[in-house]
């Protein structure tokens, strides 16, 4: 059954320790993780340059997307440059 919500879900999987530490900080201030994410989106839209500048030092490394490339160097096709075996 499809979702009846107007906006599609946003799935993010931060490292468990980071999520727990962030939730703890927010909980100490009586704030919720979901509301924090919405507040971040609002801050980004309101002043993108300033907001992104604040995040520069915290930006995660870019992760590769999709399937990893095949690293197997063996090939089923004969290499025309390879030395040929004498018979």
Short mmCIF file of N, CA and C in Angstrom, two decimals:
data_model
loop_
_atom_site.label_atom_id
_atom_site.label_comp_id
_atom_site.label_asym_id
_atom_site.label_seq_id
_atom_site.Cartn_x
_atom_site.Cartn_y
_atom_site.Cartn_z
N UNK A 1 0.85 -1.17 0.00
CA UNK A 1 0.00 0.00 0.00
C UNK A 1 0.89 1.24 0.00
N UNK A 2 0.56 2.18 -0.84
CA UNK A 2 1.37 3.39 -0.92
C UNK A 2 1.04 4.33 0.24
N UNK A 3 2.00 5.23 0.51
CA UNK A 3 1.84 6.18 1.61
C UNK A 3 0.78 7.22 1.26
N UNK A 4 0.03 7.62 2.27
CA UNK A 4 -1.00 8.63 2.08
C UNK A 4 -0.47 10.04 2.38
N UNK A 5 0.83 10.14 2.72
CA UNK A 5 1.42 11.43 3.02
C UNK A 5 1.69 12.22 1.74
N UNK A 6 1.59 13.52 1.85
CA UNK A 6 1.85 14.38 0.68
C UNK A 6 3.32 14.42 0.33
N UNK A 7 4.17 14.52 1.34
CA UNK A 7 5.61 14.61 1.11
C UNK A 7 6.24 13.22 1.27
N UNK A 8 7.11 12.83 0.33
CA UNK A 8 7.77 11.53 0.47
C UNK A 8 8.74 11.53 1.65
N UNK A 9 8.97 10.35 2.21
CA UNK A 9 9.88 10.22 3.35
C UNK A 9 11.31 10.51 2.92
N UNK A 10 12.09 10.98 3.86
CA UNK A 10 13.51 11.22 3.65
C UNK A 10 14.26 10.22 4.52
N UNK A 11 15.04 9.36 3.90
CA UNK A 11 15.76 8.35 4.65
C UNK A 11 17.23 8.72 4.74
N UNK A 12 17.70 8.85 5.96
CA UNK A 12 19.10 9.19 6.21
C UNK A 12 19.60 8.23 7.28
N UNK A 13 20.81 7.69 7.08
CA UNK A 13 21.37 6.75 8.06
C UNK A 13 22.73 7.24 8.54
N UNK A 14 22.72 8.18 9.48
CA UNK A 14 24.00 8.62 10.05
C UNK A 14 24.57 7.51 10.92
N UNK A 15 25.86 7.54 11.20
CA UNK A 15 26.44 6.55 12.11
C UNK A 15 25.68 6.57 13.44
N UNK A 16 25.49 5.39 14.02
CA UNK A 16 24.68 5.24 15.24
C UNK A 16 25.20 6.12 16.37
N UNK A 17 26.52 6.17 16.55
CA UNK A 17 27.06 6.97 17.65
C UNK A 17 26.80 8.46 17.45
N UNK A 18 26.86 8.93 16.21
CA UNK A 18 26.58 10.34 15.92
C UNK A 18 25.10 10.65 16.16
N UNK A 19 24.25 9.77 15.69
CA UNK A 19 22.80 9.98 15.89
C UNK A 19 22.46 10.01 17.38
N UNK A 20 23.03 9.09 18.16
CA UNK A 20 22.76 9.05 19.60
C UNK A 20 23.26 10.30 20.30
N UNK A 21 24.47 10.76 19.93
CA UNK A 21 25.02 11.97 20.55
C UNK A 21 24.17 13.20 20.20
N UNK A 22 23.75 13.28 18.94
CA UNK A 22 22.91 14.41 18.52
C UNK A 22 21.56 14.38 19.23
N UNK A 23 20.96 13.20 19.31
CA UNK A 23 19.67 13.07 19.99
C UNK A 23 19.79 13.45 21.47
N UNK A 24 20.90 13.05 22.08
CA UNK A 24 21.13 13.39 23.49
C UNK A 24 21.21 14.91 23.66
N UNK A 25 21.98 15.58 22.79
CA UNK A 25 22.10 17.05 22.87
C UNK A 25 20.75 17.72 22.69
N UNK A 26 19.98 17.24 21.73
CA UNK A 26 18.67 17.84 21.48
C UNK A 26 17.71 17.55 22.63
N UNK A 27 17.73 16.32 23.13
CA UNK A 27 16.84 15.96 24.25
C UNK A 27 17.11 16.81 25.48
N UNK A 28 18.38 17.12 25.74
CA UNK A 28 18.72 17.97 26.88
C UNK A 28 18.11 19.37 26.76
N UNK A 29 17.77 19.73 25.54
CA UNK A 29 17.18 21.05 25.29
C UNK A 29 15.68 20.94 24.98
N UNK A 30 15.11 19.76 25.25
CA UNK A 30 13.70 19.48 24.97
C UNK A 30 13.35 19.68 23.49
N UNK A 31 14.25 19.24 22.62
CA UNK A 31 14.04 19.33 21.17
C UNK A 31 14.05 17.93 20.58
N UNK A 32 13.39 17.76 19.43
CA UNK A 32 13.31 16.48 18.76
C UNK A 32 14.17 16.47 17.51
N UNK A 33 14.67 15.30 17.16
CA UNK A 33 15.53 15.15 15.97
C UNK A 33 14.78 15.56 14.72
N UNK A 34 13.56 15.10 14.54
CA UNK A 34 12.80 15.42 13.34
C UNK A 34 12.58 16.93 13.20
N UNK A 35 12.23 17.60 14.28
CA UNK A 35 12.03 19.05 14.26
C UNK A 35 13.35 19.76 13.95
N UNK A 36 14.46 19.22 14.47
CA UNK A 36 15.77 19.81 14.20
C UNK A 36 16.09 19.76 12.71
N UNK A 37 15.79 18.64 12.08
CA UNK A 37 16.06 18.51 10.64
C UNK A 37 15.23 19.50 9.85
N UNK A 38 13.97 19.65 10.21
CA UNK A 38 13.11 20.63 9.53
C UNK A 38 13.65 22.04 9.75
N UNK A 39 14.09 22.34 10.97
CA UNK A 39 14.67 23.66 11.26
C UNK A 39 15.92 23.90 10.41
N UNK A 40 16.74 22.87 10.22
CA UNK A 40 17.93 23.01 9.37
C UNK A 40 17.54 23.31 7.93
N UNK A 41 16.53 22.63 7.42
CA UNK A 41 16.06 22.91 6.06
C UNK A 41 15.58 24.36 5.94
N UNK A 42 14.83 24.82 6.95
CA UNK A 42 14.34 26.21 6.92
C UNK A 42 15.49 27.21 6.96
N UNK A 43 16.50 26.93 7.78
CA UNK A 43 17.66 27.83 7.87
C UNK A 43 18.42 27.84 6.54
N UNK A 44 18.53 26.70 5.91
CA UNK A 44 19.21 26.61 4.61
C UNK A 44 18.50 27.46 3.56
N UNK A 45 17.18 27.33 3.50
CA UNK A 45 16.40 28.08 2.52
C UNK A 45 16.44 29.58 2.81
N UNK A 46 16.42 29.95 4.07
CA UNK A 46 16.41 31.37 4.46
C UNK A 46 17.72 32.07 4.13
N UNK A 47 18.85 31.40 4.35
CA UNK A 47 20.16 32.03 4.13
C UNK A 47 21.19 30.94 3.79
N UNK A 48 21.15 30.45 2.54
CA UNK A 48 21.99 29.31 2.17
C UNK A 48 23.49 29.55 2.36
N UNK A 49 23.98 30.70 1.98
CA UNK A 49 25.42 30.96 2.08
C UNK A 49 25.90 30.89 3.53
N UNK A 50 25.21 31.57 4.41
CA UNK A 50 25.61 31.60 5.82
C UNK A 50 25.46 30.23 6.47
N UNK A 51 24.35 29.56 6.19
CA UNK A 51 24.10 28.26 6.81
C UNK A 51 25.14 27.24 6.35
N UNK A 52 25.41 27.19 5.06
CA UNK A 52 26.39 26.23 4.54
C UNK A 52 27.80 26.55 5.00
N UNK A 53 28.10 27.82 5.17
CA UNK A 53 29.41 28.23 5.71
C UNK A 53 29.62 27.65 7.10
N UNK A 54 28.57 27.68 7.91
CA UNK A 54 28.65 27.12 9.26
C UNK A 54 28.91 25.62 9.25
N UNK A 55 28.44 24.95 8.22
CA UNK A 55 28.58 23.49 8.15
C UNK A 55 29.87 23.01 7.50
N UNK A 56 30.62 23.89 6.90
CA UNK A 56 31.81 23.51 6.14
C UNK A 56 32.73 22.55 6.90
N UNK A 57 33.04 22.83 8.14
CA UNK A 57 33.96 22.00 8.91
C UNK A 57 33.34 20.66 9.32
N UNK A 58 32.03 20.52 9.17
CA UNK A 58 31.33 19.32 9.62
C UNK A 58 30.83 18.44 8.49
N UNK A 59 31.08 18.87 7.26
CA UNK A 59 30.54 18.16 6.11
C UNK A 59 31.17 16.77 6.01
N UNK A 60 30.37 15.70 5.83
CA UNK A 60 30.93 14.35 5.73
C UNK A 60 31.59 14.14 4.37
N UNK A 61 32.49 13.16 4.33
CA UNK A 61 33.11 12.79 3.06
C UNK A 61 32.04 12.25 2.12
N UNK A 62 32.26 12.49 0.83
CA UNK A 62 31.31 12.02 -0.17
C UNK A 62 31.42 10.50 -0.28
N UNK A 63 30.27 9.83 -0.26
CA UNK A 63 30.24 8.38 -0.40
C UNK A 63 29.92 8.02 -1.84
N UNK A 64 30.55 6.96 -2.34
CA UNK A 64 30.20 6.53 -3.69
C UNK A 64 28.76 6.00 -3.71
N UNK A 65 28.08 6.23 -4.78
CA UNK A 65 26.69 5.76 -4.90
C UNK A 65 26.63 4.60 -5.89
N UNK A 66 25.64 3.78 -5.71
CA UNK A 66 25.44 2.66 -6.62
C UNK A 66 26.35 1.49 -6.29
N UNK A 67 26.41 0.56 -7.21
CA UNK A 67 27.24 -0.63 -7.01
C UNK A 67 28.71 -0.28 -7.18
N UNK A 68 29.56 -0.95 -6.41
CA UNK A 68 31.00 -0.72 -6.60
C UNK A 68 31.44 -1.23 -7.97
N UNK A 69 32.46 -0.59 -8.51
CA UNK A 69 32.98 -1.04 -9.80
C UNK A 69 33.65 -2.39 -9.64
N UNK A 70 33.60 -3.14 -10.68
CA UNK A 70 34.24 -4.46 -10.66
C UNK A 70 35.75 -4.25 -10.72
N UNK A 71 36.46 -4.86 -9.79
CA UNK A 71 37.92 -4.69 -9.73
C UNK A 71 38.66 -5.91 -10.24
N UNK A 72 37.92 -6.94 -10.64
CA UNK A 72 38.54 -8.16 -11.15
C UNK A 72 39.27 -7.84 -12.45
N UNK A 73 40.57 -8.08 -12.49
CA UNK A 73 41.38 -7.75 -13.66
C UNK A 73 41.40 -8.86 -14.71
N UNK A 74 40.87 -10.02 -14.38
CA UNK A 74 40.86 -11.11 -15.35
C UNK A 74 39.81 -10.81 -16.40
N UNK A 75 40.14 -11.14 -17.62
CA UNK A 75 39.24 -10.88 -18.72
C UNK A 75 39.03 -12.16 -19.50
N UNK A 76 37.84 -12.32 -20.05
CA UNK A 76 37.57 -13.51 -20.84
C UNK A 76 38.05 -13.34 -22.27
N UNK A 77 38.28 -12.14 -22.73
CA UNK A 77 38.77 -11.89 -24.09
C UNK A 77 40.29 -11.93 -24.10
N UNK A 78 40.85 -12.48 -25.18
CA UNK A 78 42.31 -12.56 -25.31
C UNK A 78 42.87 -11.17 -25.55
N UNK A 79 44.02 -10.90 -24.94
CA UNK A 79 44.69 -9.61 -25.10
C UNK A 79 45.59 -9.70 -26.33
N UNK A 80 45.32 -8.89 -27.37
CA UNK A 80 46.14 -8.97 -28.59
C UNK A 80 47.59 -8.53 -28.35
N UNK A 81 47.85 -7.76 -27.31
CA UNK A 81 49.20 -7.30 -27.00
C UNK A 81 50.00 -8.32 -26.19
N UNK A 82 49.32 -9.30 -25.62
CA UNK A 82 50.01 -10.29 -24.79
C UNK A 82 50.83 -11.23 -25.66
N UNK A 83 52.01 -11.66 -25.13
CA UNK A 83 52.83 -12.62 -25.91
C UNK A 83 52.06 -13.92 -26.12
N UNK A 84 52.21 -14.45 -27.30
CA UNK A 84 51.50 -15.69 -27.66
C UNK A 84 52.38 -16.88 -27.35
N UNK A 85 51.77 -17.96 -26.89
CA UNK A 85 52.49 -19.18 -26.57
C UNK A 85 52.76 -19.94 -27.84
N UNK A 86 54.00 -20.39 -27.99
CA UNK A 86 54.36 -21.17 -29.17
C UNK A 86 53.92 -22.61 -28.98
N UNK A 87 53.48 -23.24 -30.08
CA UNK A 87 53.04 -24.64 -29.98
C UNK A 87 53.87 -25.51 -30.85
#
